[in-house]
mmCIF file of C-alpha atoms in Angstrom:
data_model
loop_
_atom_site.group_PDB
_atom_site.id
_atom_site.type_symbol
_atom_site.label_atom_id
_atom_site.label_comp_id
_atom_site.label_asym_id
_atom_site.label_seq_id
_atom_site.Cartn_x
_atom_site.Cartn_y
_atom_site.Cartn_z
ATOM 1 C CA UNK A 17 -19.776 -7.052 11.666
ATOM 2 C CA UNK A 18 -18.943 -4.353 9.188
ATOM 3 C CA UNK A 19 -15.773 -4.625 7.150
ATOM 4 C CA UNK A 20 -12.747 -2.600 8.164
ATOM 5 C CA UNK A 21 -12.430 0.960 6.561
ATOM 6 C CA UNK A 22 -9.442 1.859 4.571
ATOM 7 C CA UNK A 23 -8.357 4.065 7.205
ATOM 8 C CA UNK A 24 -8.609 1.163 9.753
ATOM 9 C CA UNK A 25 -6.653 -1.104 7.418
ATOM 10 C CA UNK A 26 -3.892 1.462 7.083
ATOM 11 C CA UNK A 27 -3.716 1.944 10.842
ATOM 12 C CA UNK A 28 -3.370 -1.764 11.377
ATOM 13 C CA UNK A 29 -0.767 -2.134 8.783
ATOM 14 C CA UNK A 30 1.283 0.930 10.219
ATOM 15 C CA UNK A 31 1.153 -0.646 13.576
ATOM 16 C CA UNK A 32 2.078 -4.211 12.375
ATOM 17 C CA UNK A 33 5.016 -3.113 10.554
ATOM 18 C CA UNK A 34 6.076 -0.062 12.919
ATOM 19 C CA UNK A 35 9.284 -1.739 14.013
ATOM 20 C CA UNK A 36 10.294 -2.739 10.600
ATOM 21 C CA UNK A 37 12.896 -1.150 8.200
ATOM 22 C CA UNK A 38 13.338 -1.707 4.425
ATOM 23 C CA UNK A 39 16.628 -2.760 3.027
ATOM 24 C CA UNK A 40 18.024 0.869 2.998
ATOM 25 C CA UNK A 41 16.891 1.423 6.808
ATOM 26 C CA UNK A 42 13.862 3.539 5.981
ATOM 27 C CA UNK A 43 10.658 2.807 7.769
ATOM 28 C CA UNK A 44 8.731 0.011 6.058
ATOM 29 C CA UNK A 45 5.530 1.845 6.487
ATOM 30 C CA UNK A 46 6.769 4.298 3.761
ATOM 31 C CA UNK A 47 6.825 1.264 1.184
ATOM 32 C CA UNK A 48 3.360 0.195 2.255
ATOM 33 C CA UNK A 49 1.960 3.766 1.676
ATOM 34 C CA UNK A 50 3.753 4.020 -1.583
ATOM 35 C CA UNK A 51 2.092 0.644 -2.624
ATOM 36 C CA UNK A 52 -1.377 1.727 -1.691
ATOM 37 C CA UNK A 53 -1.018 5.123 -3.378
ATOM 38 C CA UNK A 54 0.348 3.193 -6.519
ATOM 39 C CA UNK A 55 -2.624 1.029 -6.375
ATOM 40 C CA UNK A 56 -4.906 4.218 -6.118
ATOM 41 C CA UNK A 57 -3.070 6.000 -8.817
ATOM 42 C CA UNK A 58 -3.544 2.977 -11.299
ATOM 43 C CA UNK A 59 -7.215 2.949 -10.696
ATOM 44 C CA UNK A 60 -7.381 0.252 -8.120
ATOM 45 C CA UNK A 61 -10.391 -0.441 -6.086
ATOM 46 C CA UNK A 62 -10.825 0.019 -2.334
ATOM 47 C CA UNK A 63 -10.287 -3.721 -1.893
ATOM 48 C CA UNK A 64 -6.983 -3.475 -3.931
ATOM 49 C CA UNK A 65 -5.826 -0.538 -1.813
ATOM 50 C CA UNK A 66 -6.517 -2.434 1.234
ATOM 51 C CA UNK A 67 -4.438 -5.439 -0.088
ATOM 52 C CA UNK A 68 -1.649 -2.939 -0.935
ATOM 53 C CA UNK A 69 -1.534 -1.915 2.719
ATOM 54 C CA UNK A 70 -1.415 -5.508 3.835
ATOM 55 C CA UNK A 71 0.458 -7.109 0.941
ATOM 56 C CA UNK A 72 3.364 -7.989 3.068
ATOM 57 C CA UNK A 73 1.924 -8.492 6.513
ATOM 58 C CA UNK A 74 1.633 -12.328 6.476
ATOM 59 C CA UNK A 75 4.688 -12.850 4.617
ATOM 60 C CA UNK A 76 6.748 -10.754 6.974
ATOM 61 C CA UNK A 77 4.974 -12.507 10.005
ATOM 62 C CA UNK A 78 3.778 -9.168 11.431
ATOM 63 C CA UNK A 79 0.241 -10.438 11.053
ATOM 64 C CA UNK A 80 -0.621 -14.018 11.257
ATOM 65 C CA UNK A 81 -2.576 -16.103 8.697
ATOM 66 C CA UNK A 82 -5.331 -16.655 11.592
ATOM 67 C CA UNK A 83 -5.456 -13.006 11.926
ATOM 68 C CA UNK A 84 -6.169 -12.518 8.192
ATOM 69 C CA UNK A 85 -8.801 -15.458 8.141
ATOM 70 C CA UNK A 86 -10.626 -13.739 10.941
ATOM 71 C CA UNK A 87 -10.266 -10.075 9.892
ATOM 72 C CA UNK A 88 -13.330 -8.152 8.938
ATOM 73 C CA UNK A 89 -12.256 -7.737 5.337
ATOM 74 C CA UNK A 90 -13.998 -8.780 1.990
ATOM 75 C CA UNK A 91 -12.780 -12.168 0.807
ATOM 76 C CA UNK A 92 -11.169 -10.596 -2.262
ATOM 77 C CA UNK A 93 -8.774 -8.613 -0.110
ATOM 78 C CA UNK A 94 -7.866 -11.890 1.913
ATOM 79 C CA UNK A 95 -7.290 -13.578 -1.415
ATOM 80 C CA UNK A 96 -5.124 -10.849 -2.842
ATOM 81 C CA UNK A 97 -2.928 -10.833 0.356
ATOM 82 C CA UNK A 98 -2.529 -14.601 0.257
ATOM 83 C CA UNK A 99 -1.731 -14.591 -3.329
ATOM 84 C CA UNK A 100 0.899 -11.908 -2.787
ATOM 85 C CA UNK A 101 2.355 -13.854 0.079
ATOM 86 C CA UNK A 102 5.573 -15.447 -1.445
ATOM 87 C CA UNK A 103 6.537 -18.714 0.350
ATOM 88 C CA UNK A 104 10.099 -18.836 1.642
ATOM 89 C CA UNK A 105 11.455 -21.166 -1.228
ATOM 90 C CA UNK A 106 8.760 -20.584 -3.687
ATOM 91 C CA UNK A 107 9.512 -20.520 -7.310
ATOM 92 C CA UNK A 108 9.010 -17.270 -8.880
ATOM 93 C CA UNK A 109 7.002 -18.934 -11.669
ATOM 94 C CA UNK A 110 4.515 -20.572 -9.252
ATOM 95 C CA UNK A 111 4.312 -17.217 -7.415
ATOM 96 C CA UNK A 112 3.481 -15.229 -10.527
ATOM 97 C CA UNK A 113 1.015 -17.758 -11.645
ATOM 98 C CA UNK A 114 -0.862 -17.540 -8.254
ATOM 99 C CA UNK A 115 -0.985 -13.655 -8.610
ATOM 100 C CA UNK A 116 -2.213 -13.952 -12.309
ATOM 101 C CA UNK A 117 -4.983 -16.522 -10.946
ATOM 102 C CA UNK A 118 -6.112 -14.119 -8.182
ATOM 103 C CA UNK A 119 -8.453 -11.399 -9.489
ATOM 104 C CA UNK A 120 -7.015 -7.918 -8.483
ATOM 105 C CA UNK A 121 -3.639 -9.101 -7.243
ATOM 106 C CA UNK A 122 -1.540 -8.239 -10.264
ATOM 107 C CA UNK A 123 -2.246 -4.543 -10.021
ATOM 108 C CA UNK A 124 -1.166 -4.603 -6.496
ATOM 109 C CA UNK A 125 2.085 -6.419 -7.359
ATOM 110 C CA UNK A 126 2.542 -3.968 -10.376
ATOM 111 C CA UNK A 127 2.356 -1.112 -7.718
ATOM 112 C CA UNK A 128 4.813 -2.977 -5.305
ATOM 113 C CA UNK A 129 7.201 -3.672 -8.104
ATOM 114 C CA UNK A 130 7.388 -0.066 -9.310
ATOM 115 C CA UNK A 131 7.910 1.128 -5.852
ATOM 116 C CA UNK A 132 10.718 -1.499 -5.248
ATOM 117 C CA UNK A 133 12.438 -0.557 -8.580
ATOM 118 C CA UNK A 134 12.392 3.145 -7.956
ATOM 119 C CA UNK A 135 15.704 4.334 -8.856
ATOM 120 C CA UNK A 136 16.104 6.799 -5.888
ATOM 121 C CA UNK A 137 15.110 3.870 -3.464
ATOM 122 C CA UNK A 138 17.562 1.505 -5.151
ATOM 123 C CA UNK A 139 20.271 4.104 -5.161
ATOM 124 C CA UNK A 140 20.428 3.867 -1.268
ATOM 125 C CA UNK A 141 21.499 0.067 -1.646
ATOM 126 C CA UNK A 142 25.176 -1.222 -2.545
ATOM 127 C CA UNK A 143 25.583 -2.013 -6.036
ATOM 128 C CA UNK A 144 25.589 -5.819 -5.670
ATOM 129 C CA UNK A 145 22.173 -5.799 -4.015
ATOM 130 C CA UNK A 146 20.856 -3.049 -6.459
ATOM 131 C CA UNK A 147 21.962 -5.330 -9.411
ATOM 132 C CA UNK A 148 20.446 -8.395 -7.934
ATOM 133 C CA UNK A 149 17.033 -6.689 -6.954
ATOM 134 C CA UNK A 150 16.888 -5.018 -10.386
ATOM 135 C CA UNK A 151 17.104 -8.310 -12.234
ATOM 136 C CA UNK A 152 14.608 -9.937 -9.794
ATOM 137 C CA UNK A 153 12.046 -7.158 -10.178
ATOM 138 C CA UNK A 154 12.398 -7.283 -13.949
ATOM 139 C CA UNK A 155 12.001 -11.168 -14.054
ATOM 140 C CA UNK A 156 8.791 -10.809 -12.177
ATOM 141 C CA UNK A 157 7.486 -8.028 -14.284
ATOM 142 C CA UNK A 158 8.039 -10.171 -17.267
ATOM 143 C CA UNK A 159 6.313 -13.380 -15.614
ATOM 144 C CA UNK A 160 3.432 -11.130 -14.804
ATOM 145 C CA UNK A 161 3.321 -9.645 -18.533
ATOM 146 C CA UNK A 162 3.810 -6.160 -17.104
ATOM 147 C CA UNK A 163 5.275 -3.730 -19.583
ATOM 148 C CA UNK A 164 8.679 -2.158 -18.763
ATOM 149 C CA UNK A 165 8.081 1.176 -17.060
ATOM 150 C CA UNK A 166 10.138 3.981 -15.744
ATOM 151 C CA UNK A 167 9.243 3.946 -12.108
ATOM 152 C CA UNK A 168 7.735 7.137 -10.839
ATOM 153 C CA UNK A 169 6.396 6.169 -7.420
#
């Protein structure tokens, strides 16, 4: 069975997350598209772009681990998606170590963090949430050894 194309992966991710909204009430698929484009803009591979589309699918319970295991995807995509799937009470240091140990996952997380930390996106949130998330994203960037950047995504 041939692997899913990027267009097919995008369609699956859009359908799976269709009912979801982000913290500011925007369609969650906008975040997925921004992460996939952020991966592409950072020189990511097709496998990394696919992982960008799927990076939250298992964590958000919109696609199951069983679906991922059986999906017609390269093992590298599955590995990245699982590395990016944060456990409910998982320690940030453990999460960062797993991302760093998984080839390709750091670039996907970099694109994810860049979009999450976008000032326009954060501006839609209340100040307490904005402050908490800004600190959370900065901590993860540090754990992953990512330089501070002005988000542009």
